[in-house]
CSV table of C-alpha atoms and ligand atoms in Angstrom, one decimal:
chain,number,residue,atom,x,y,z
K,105,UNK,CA,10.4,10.0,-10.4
K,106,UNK,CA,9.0,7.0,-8.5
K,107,UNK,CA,8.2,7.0,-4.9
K,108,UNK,CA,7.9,4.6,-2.1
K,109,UNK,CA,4.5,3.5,-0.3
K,110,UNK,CA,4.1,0.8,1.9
K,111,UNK,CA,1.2,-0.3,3.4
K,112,UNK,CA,1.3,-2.0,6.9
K,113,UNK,CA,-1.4,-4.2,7.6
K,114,UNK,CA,-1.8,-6.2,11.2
K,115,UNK,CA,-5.2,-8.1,11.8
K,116,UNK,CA,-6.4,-7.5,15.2
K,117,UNK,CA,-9.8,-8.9,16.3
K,118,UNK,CA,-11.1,-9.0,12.8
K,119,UNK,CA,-14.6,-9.9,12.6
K,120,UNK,CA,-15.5,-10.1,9.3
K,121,UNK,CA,-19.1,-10.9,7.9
K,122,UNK,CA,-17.5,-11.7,4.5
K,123,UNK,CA,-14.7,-14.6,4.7
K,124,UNK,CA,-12.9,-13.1,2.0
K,125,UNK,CA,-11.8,-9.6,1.4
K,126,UNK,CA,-9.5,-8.1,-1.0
K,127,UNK,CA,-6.2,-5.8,0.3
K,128,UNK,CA,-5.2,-2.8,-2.4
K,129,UNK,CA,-1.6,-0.7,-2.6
K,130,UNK,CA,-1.5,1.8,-5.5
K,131,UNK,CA,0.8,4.3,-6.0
K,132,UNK,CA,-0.9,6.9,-8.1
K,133,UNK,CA,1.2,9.3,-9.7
K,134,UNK,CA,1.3,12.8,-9.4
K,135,UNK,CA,-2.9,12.3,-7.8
K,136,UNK,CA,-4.2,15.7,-8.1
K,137,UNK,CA,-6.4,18.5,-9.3
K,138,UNK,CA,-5.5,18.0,-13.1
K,139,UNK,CA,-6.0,14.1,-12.8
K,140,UNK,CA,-9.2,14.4,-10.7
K,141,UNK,CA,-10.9,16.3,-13.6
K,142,UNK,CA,-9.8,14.3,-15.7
K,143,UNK,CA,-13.5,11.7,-16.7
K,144,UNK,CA,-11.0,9.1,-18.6
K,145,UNK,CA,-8.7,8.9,-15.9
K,146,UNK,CA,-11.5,8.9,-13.0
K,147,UNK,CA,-13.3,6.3,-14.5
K,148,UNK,CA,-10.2,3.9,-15.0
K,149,UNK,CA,-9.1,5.1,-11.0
K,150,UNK,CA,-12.8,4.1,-9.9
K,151,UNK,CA,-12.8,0.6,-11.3
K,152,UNK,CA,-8.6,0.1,-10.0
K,153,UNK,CA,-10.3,0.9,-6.2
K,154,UNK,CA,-7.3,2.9,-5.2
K,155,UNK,CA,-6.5,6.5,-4.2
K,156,UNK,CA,-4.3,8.8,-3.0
K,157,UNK,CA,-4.1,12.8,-3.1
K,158,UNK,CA,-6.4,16.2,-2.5
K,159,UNK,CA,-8.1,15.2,-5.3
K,160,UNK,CA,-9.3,12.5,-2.5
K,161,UNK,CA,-12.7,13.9,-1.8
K,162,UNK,CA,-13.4,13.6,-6.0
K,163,UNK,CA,-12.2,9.9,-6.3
K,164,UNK,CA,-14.3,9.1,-3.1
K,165,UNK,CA,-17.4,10.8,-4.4
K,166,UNK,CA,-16.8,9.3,-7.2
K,167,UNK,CA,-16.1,5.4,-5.9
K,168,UNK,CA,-19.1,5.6,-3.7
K,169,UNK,CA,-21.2,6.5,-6.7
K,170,UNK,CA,-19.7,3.7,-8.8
K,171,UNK,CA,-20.0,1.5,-6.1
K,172,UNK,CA,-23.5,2.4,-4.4
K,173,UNK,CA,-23.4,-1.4,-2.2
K,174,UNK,CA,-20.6,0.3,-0.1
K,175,UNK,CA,-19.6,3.1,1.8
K,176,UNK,CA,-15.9,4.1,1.4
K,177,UNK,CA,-14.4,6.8,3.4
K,178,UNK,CA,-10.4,8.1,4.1
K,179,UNK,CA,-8.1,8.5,6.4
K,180,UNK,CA,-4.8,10.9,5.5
K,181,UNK,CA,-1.6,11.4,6.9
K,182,UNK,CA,0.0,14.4,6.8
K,183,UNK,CA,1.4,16.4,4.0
K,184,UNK,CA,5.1,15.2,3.7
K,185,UNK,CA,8.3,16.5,2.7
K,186,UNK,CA,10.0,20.0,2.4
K,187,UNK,CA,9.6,22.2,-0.1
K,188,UNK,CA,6.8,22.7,-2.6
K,189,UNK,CA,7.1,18.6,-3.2
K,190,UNK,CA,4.5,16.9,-1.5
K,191,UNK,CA,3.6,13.4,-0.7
K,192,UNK,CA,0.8,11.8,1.2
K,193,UNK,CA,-0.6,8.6,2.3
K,194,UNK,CA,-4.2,8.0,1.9
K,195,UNK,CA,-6.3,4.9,3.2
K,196,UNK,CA,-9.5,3.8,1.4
K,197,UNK,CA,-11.3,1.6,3.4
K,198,UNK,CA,-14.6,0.3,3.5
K,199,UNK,CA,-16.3,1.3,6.4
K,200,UNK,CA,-18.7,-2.0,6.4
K,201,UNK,CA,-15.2,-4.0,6.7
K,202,UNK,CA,-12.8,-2.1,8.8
K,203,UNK,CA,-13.1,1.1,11.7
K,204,UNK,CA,-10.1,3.1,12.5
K,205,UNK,CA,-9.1,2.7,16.4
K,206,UNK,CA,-6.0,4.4,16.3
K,207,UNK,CA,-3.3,6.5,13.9
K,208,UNK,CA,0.4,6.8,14.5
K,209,UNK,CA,2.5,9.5,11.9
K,210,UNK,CA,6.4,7.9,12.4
K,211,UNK,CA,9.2,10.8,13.1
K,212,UNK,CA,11.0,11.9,9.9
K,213,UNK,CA,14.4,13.3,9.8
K,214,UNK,CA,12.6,16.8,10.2
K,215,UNK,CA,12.6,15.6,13.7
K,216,UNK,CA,16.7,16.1,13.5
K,217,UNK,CA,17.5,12.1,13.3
K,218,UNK,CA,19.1,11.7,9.9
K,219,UNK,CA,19.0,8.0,10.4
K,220,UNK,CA,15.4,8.3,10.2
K,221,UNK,CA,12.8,8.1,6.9
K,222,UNK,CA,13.4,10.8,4.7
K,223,UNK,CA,9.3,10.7,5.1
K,224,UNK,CA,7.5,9.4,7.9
K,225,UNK,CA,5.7,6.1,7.8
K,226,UNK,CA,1.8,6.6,8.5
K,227,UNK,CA,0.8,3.9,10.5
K,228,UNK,CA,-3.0,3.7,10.8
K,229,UNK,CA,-4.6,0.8,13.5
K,230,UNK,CA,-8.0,-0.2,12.1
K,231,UNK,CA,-9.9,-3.0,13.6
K,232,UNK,CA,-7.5,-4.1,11.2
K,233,UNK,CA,-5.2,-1.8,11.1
K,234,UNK,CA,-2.9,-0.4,8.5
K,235,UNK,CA,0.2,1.2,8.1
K,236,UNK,CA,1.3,3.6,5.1
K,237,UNK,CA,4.9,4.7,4.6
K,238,UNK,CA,6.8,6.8,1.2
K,239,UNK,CA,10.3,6.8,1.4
K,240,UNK,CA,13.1,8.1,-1.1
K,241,UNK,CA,14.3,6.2,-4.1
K,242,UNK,CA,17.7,6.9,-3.5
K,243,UNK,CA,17.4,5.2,0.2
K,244,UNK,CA,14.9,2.6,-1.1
K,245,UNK,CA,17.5,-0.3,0.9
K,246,UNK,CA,18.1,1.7,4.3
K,247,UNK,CA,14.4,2.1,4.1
K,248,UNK,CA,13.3,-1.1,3.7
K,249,UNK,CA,15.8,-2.2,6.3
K,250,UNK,CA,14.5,0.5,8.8
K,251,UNK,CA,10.5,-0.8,8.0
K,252,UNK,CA,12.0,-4.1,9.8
K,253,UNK,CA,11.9,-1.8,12.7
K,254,UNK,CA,8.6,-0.4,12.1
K,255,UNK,CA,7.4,-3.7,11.8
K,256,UNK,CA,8.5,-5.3,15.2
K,257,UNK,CA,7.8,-1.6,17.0
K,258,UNK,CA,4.2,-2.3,16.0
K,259,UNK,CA,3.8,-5.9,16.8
K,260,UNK,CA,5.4,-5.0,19.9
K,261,UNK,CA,2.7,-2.1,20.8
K,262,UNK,CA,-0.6,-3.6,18.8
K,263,UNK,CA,0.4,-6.9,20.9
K,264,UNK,CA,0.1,-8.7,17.0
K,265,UNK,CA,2.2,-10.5,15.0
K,266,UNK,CA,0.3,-10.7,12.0
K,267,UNK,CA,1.7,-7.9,9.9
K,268,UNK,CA,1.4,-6.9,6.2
K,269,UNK,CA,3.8,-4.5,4.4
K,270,UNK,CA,2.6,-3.7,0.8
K,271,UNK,CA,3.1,-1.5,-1.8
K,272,UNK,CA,5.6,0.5,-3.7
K,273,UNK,CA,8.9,-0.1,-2.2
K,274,UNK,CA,11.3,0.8,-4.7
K,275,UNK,CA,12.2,-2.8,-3.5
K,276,UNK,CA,14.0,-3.9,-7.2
K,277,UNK,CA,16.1,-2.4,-10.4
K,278,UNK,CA,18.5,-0.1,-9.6
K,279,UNK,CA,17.1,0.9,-6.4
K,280,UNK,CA,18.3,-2.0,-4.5
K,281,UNK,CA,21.7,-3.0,-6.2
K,282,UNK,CA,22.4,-6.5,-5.4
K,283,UNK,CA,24.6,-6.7,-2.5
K,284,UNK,CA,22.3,-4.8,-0.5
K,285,UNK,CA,20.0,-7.3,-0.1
K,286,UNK,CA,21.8,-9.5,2.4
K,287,UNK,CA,21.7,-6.5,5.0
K,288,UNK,CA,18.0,-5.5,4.6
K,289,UNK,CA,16.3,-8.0,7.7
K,290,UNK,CA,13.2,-7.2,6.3
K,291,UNK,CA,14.4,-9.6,3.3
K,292,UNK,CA,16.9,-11.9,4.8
K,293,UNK,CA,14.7,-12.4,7.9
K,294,UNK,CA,12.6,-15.9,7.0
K,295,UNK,CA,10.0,-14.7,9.4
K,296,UNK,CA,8.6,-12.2,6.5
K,297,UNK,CA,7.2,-14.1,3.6
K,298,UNK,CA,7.5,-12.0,0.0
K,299,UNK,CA,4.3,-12.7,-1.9
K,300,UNK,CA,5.3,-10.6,-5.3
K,301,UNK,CA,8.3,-12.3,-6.3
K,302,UNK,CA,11.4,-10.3,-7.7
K,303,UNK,CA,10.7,-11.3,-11.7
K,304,UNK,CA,7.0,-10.0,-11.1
K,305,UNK,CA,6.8,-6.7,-13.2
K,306,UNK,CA,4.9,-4.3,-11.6
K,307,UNK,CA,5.9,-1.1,-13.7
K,308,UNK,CA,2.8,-0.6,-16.5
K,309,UNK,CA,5.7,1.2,-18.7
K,310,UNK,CA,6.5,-1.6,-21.6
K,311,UNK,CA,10.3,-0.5,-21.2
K,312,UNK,CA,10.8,-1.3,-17.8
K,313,UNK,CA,10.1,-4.6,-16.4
K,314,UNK,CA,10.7,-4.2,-12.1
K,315,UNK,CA,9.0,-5.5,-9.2
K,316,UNK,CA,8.9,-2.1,-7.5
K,317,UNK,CA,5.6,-2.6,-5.7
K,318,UNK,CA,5.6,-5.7,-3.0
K,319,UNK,CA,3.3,-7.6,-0.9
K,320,UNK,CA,5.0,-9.1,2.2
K,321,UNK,CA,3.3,-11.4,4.9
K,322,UNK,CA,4.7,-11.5,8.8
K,323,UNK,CA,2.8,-14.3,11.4
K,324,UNK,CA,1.4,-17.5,11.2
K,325,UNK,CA,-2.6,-16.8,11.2
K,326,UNK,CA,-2.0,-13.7,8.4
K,327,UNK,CA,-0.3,-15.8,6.1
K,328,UNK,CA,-2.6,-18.5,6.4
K,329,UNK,CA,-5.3,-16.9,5.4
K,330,UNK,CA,-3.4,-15.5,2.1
K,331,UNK,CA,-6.0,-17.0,-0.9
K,332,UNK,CA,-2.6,-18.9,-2.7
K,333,UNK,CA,-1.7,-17.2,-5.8
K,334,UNK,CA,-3.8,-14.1,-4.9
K,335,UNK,CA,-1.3,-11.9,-4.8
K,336,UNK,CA,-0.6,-9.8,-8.1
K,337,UNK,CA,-0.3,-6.6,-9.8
K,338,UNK,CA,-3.2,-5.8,-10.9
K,339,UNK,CA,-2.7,-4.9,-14.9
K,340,UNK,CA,-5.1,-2.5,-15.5
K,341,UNK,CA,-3.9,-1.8,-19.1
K,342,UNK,CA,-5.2,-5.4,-19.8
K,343,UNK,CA,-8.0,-5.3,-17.5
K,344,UNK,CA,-9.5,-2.1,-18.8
K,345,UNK,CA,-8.2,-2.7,-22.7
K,346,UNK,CA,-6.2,0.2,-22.3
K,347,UNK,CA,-3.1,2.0,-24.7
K,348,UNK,CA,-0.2,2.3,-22.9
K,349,UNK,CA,-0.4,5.7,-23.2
K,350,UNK,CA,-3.9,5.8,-21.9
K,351,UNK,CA,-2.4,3.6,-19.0
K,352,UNK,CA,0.6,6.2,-18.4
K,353,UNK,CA,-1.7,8.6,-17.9
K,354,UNK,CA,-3.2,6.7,-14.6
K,355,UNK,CA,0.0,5.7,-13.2
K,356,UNK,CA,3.2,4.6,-14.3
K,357,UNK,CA,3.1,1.4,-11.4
K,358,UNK,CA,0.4,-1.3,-11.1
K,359,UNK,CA,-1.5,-1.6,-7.8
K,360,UNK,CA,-0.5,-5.1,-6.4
K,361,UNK,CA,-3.0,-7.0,-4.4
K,362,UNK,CA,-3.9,-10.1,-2.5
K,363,UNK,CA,-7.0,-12.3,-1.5
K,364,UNK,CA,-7.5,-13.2,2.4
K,365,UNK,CA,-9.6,-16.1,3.3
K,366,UNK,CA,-10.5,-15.7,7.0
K,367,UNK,CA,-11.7,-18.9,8.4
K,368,UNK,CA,-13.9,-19.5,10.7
K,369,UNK,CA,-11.6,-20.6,13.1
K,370,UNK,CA,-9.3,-17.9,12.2
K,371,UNK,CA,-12.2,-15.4,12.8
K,372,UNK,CA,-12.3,-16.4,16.4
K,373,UNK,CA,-8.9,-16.1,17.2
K,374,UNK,CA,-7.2,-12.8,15.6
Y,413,LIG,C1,-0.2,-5.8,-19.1
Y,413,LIG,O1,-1.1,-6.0,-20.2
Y,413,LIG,C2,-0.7,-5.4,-21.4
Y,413,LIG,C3,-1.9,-5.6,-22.4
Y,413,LIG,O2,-2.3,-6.9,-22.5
Y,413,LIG,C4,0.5,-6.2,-21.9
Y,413,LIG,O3,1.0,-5.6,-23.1
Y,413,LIG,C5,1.6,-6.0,-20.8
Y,413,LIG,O4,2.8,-6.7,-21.1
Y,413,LIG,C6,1.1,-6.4,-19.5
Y,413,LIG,N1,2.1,-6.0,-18.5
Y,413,LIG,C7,2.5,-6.8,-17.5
Y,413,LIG,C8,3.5,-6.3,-16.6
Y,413,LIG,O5,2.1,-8.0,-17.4
């Protein structure tokens, strides 16, 4: 079964050394004890950058080893959903690029509002700040509608309208049949650029060919400083001359990921 994970970025007072930076969603499939002792697997997750799970503190141990120029550390949401079915929300960060100010865990419908997510949005406010959100397949189009919400709420309270919604959003294929578009504002509102467009083919499965997992861009200053043509999945069979099989085994969706390019001007005023 596929799940939903959006990440919701707004850049507040970034001061980066480094002009460019790169900005990672990955939905990793069923992330935990089993995977996490799996070598083959932790190798391939280490080089992708991306994480999410218990098996957390392993694939952090494991990317600061790999990567011994930076320090990554974590910051989790809750365990979410009934039952013995879990899902979480994870941010990697590097800690020589971004601090975490403030975290907000969205109401879910456990909260007795069944308009709400079926899981809460995690929204995380770094100096940039970050927000992560799964939601259920089978509501993937009320859900992107309500993240129109989620988005405006947080401009509204970070005082920010440079926002960033990316990853898996169940946001193509049968999960958003087609005249459902025109009432999701997240879509039909010109204010939110999408930067993975809907022939892009995100899935690493050679059946399926679905742009699942999006990148999408609110406010001027934000999307200015999106490197053009940056924004991908990032093939990982390819990259790491993988079988699909041996592919499958790391996730059954690409991460998808863009380039910013902060100038200096830009550095000065968000
Ligand atoms: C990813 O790369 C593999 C290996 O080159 C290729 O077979 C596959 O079609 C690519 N998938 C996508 C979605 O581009």
């Amino acid at each position: 079964m596929a799940h939903t994970s959006t990440l919701l970025l707004t850049l507040l007072g970034v001061q980066l050394v480094a002009t460019t930076f790169k900005i990672c969603a990955f939905n990793i499939r069923s992330f935990g004890r089993a995977k996490a002792a799996n070598r083959k697997v932790m190798g391939a997750l280490v080089q992708v950058r991306d994480s999410r799970g218990s098996a957390i503190q392993v694939l952090l141990r494991e990317l600061n080893r790999y990567d011994r120029s930076h320090h990554y550390s974590r910051l989790e949401s809750k365990r979410l959903g009934r039952g013995s079915y879990k899902e979480q929300n994870i941010f990697v960060y590097r800690t020589d690029v971004v601090s975490v100010i403030d975290w907000h865990q969205f109401e879910d419908r456990d909260a007795g509002n069944s308009k709400a997510f079926v899981r809460g949005p995690f929204a995380a406010h770094f100096h940039s700040s970050y927000t992560v959100h799964h939601a259920s397949p089978r509501e993937a189009a009320h859900e992107l509608d309500l993240l129109f919400g989620v988005c405006n709420k947080l401009m509204e309270q970070w005082k920010n309208q440079n926002v960033m919604v990316l990853g898996d959003l169940n946001a193509a294929g049968a999960y958003i049949p087609s005249n459902a578009w025109a009432g999701i504002r997240l879509r039909s509102n010109l204010a939110f650029h999408w930067l993975i467009g809907d022939t892009e083919d995100t899935t690493v499965s050679h059946r399926s060919c679905c742009a699942y997992d999006r990148i999408i861009v609110h406010g001027e200053e934000l999307l200015g400083a999106v490197v053009p043509k940056s924004a991908k999945p990032f093939n990982f069979t390819q990259a790491l001359g993988l079988s699909e099989e041996e592919a499958l085994e790391i996730s059954d969706h690409y991460p998808v990921e863009v380039n910013l390019r902060l100038s200096p001007k830009a550095q000065r005023e968000l």
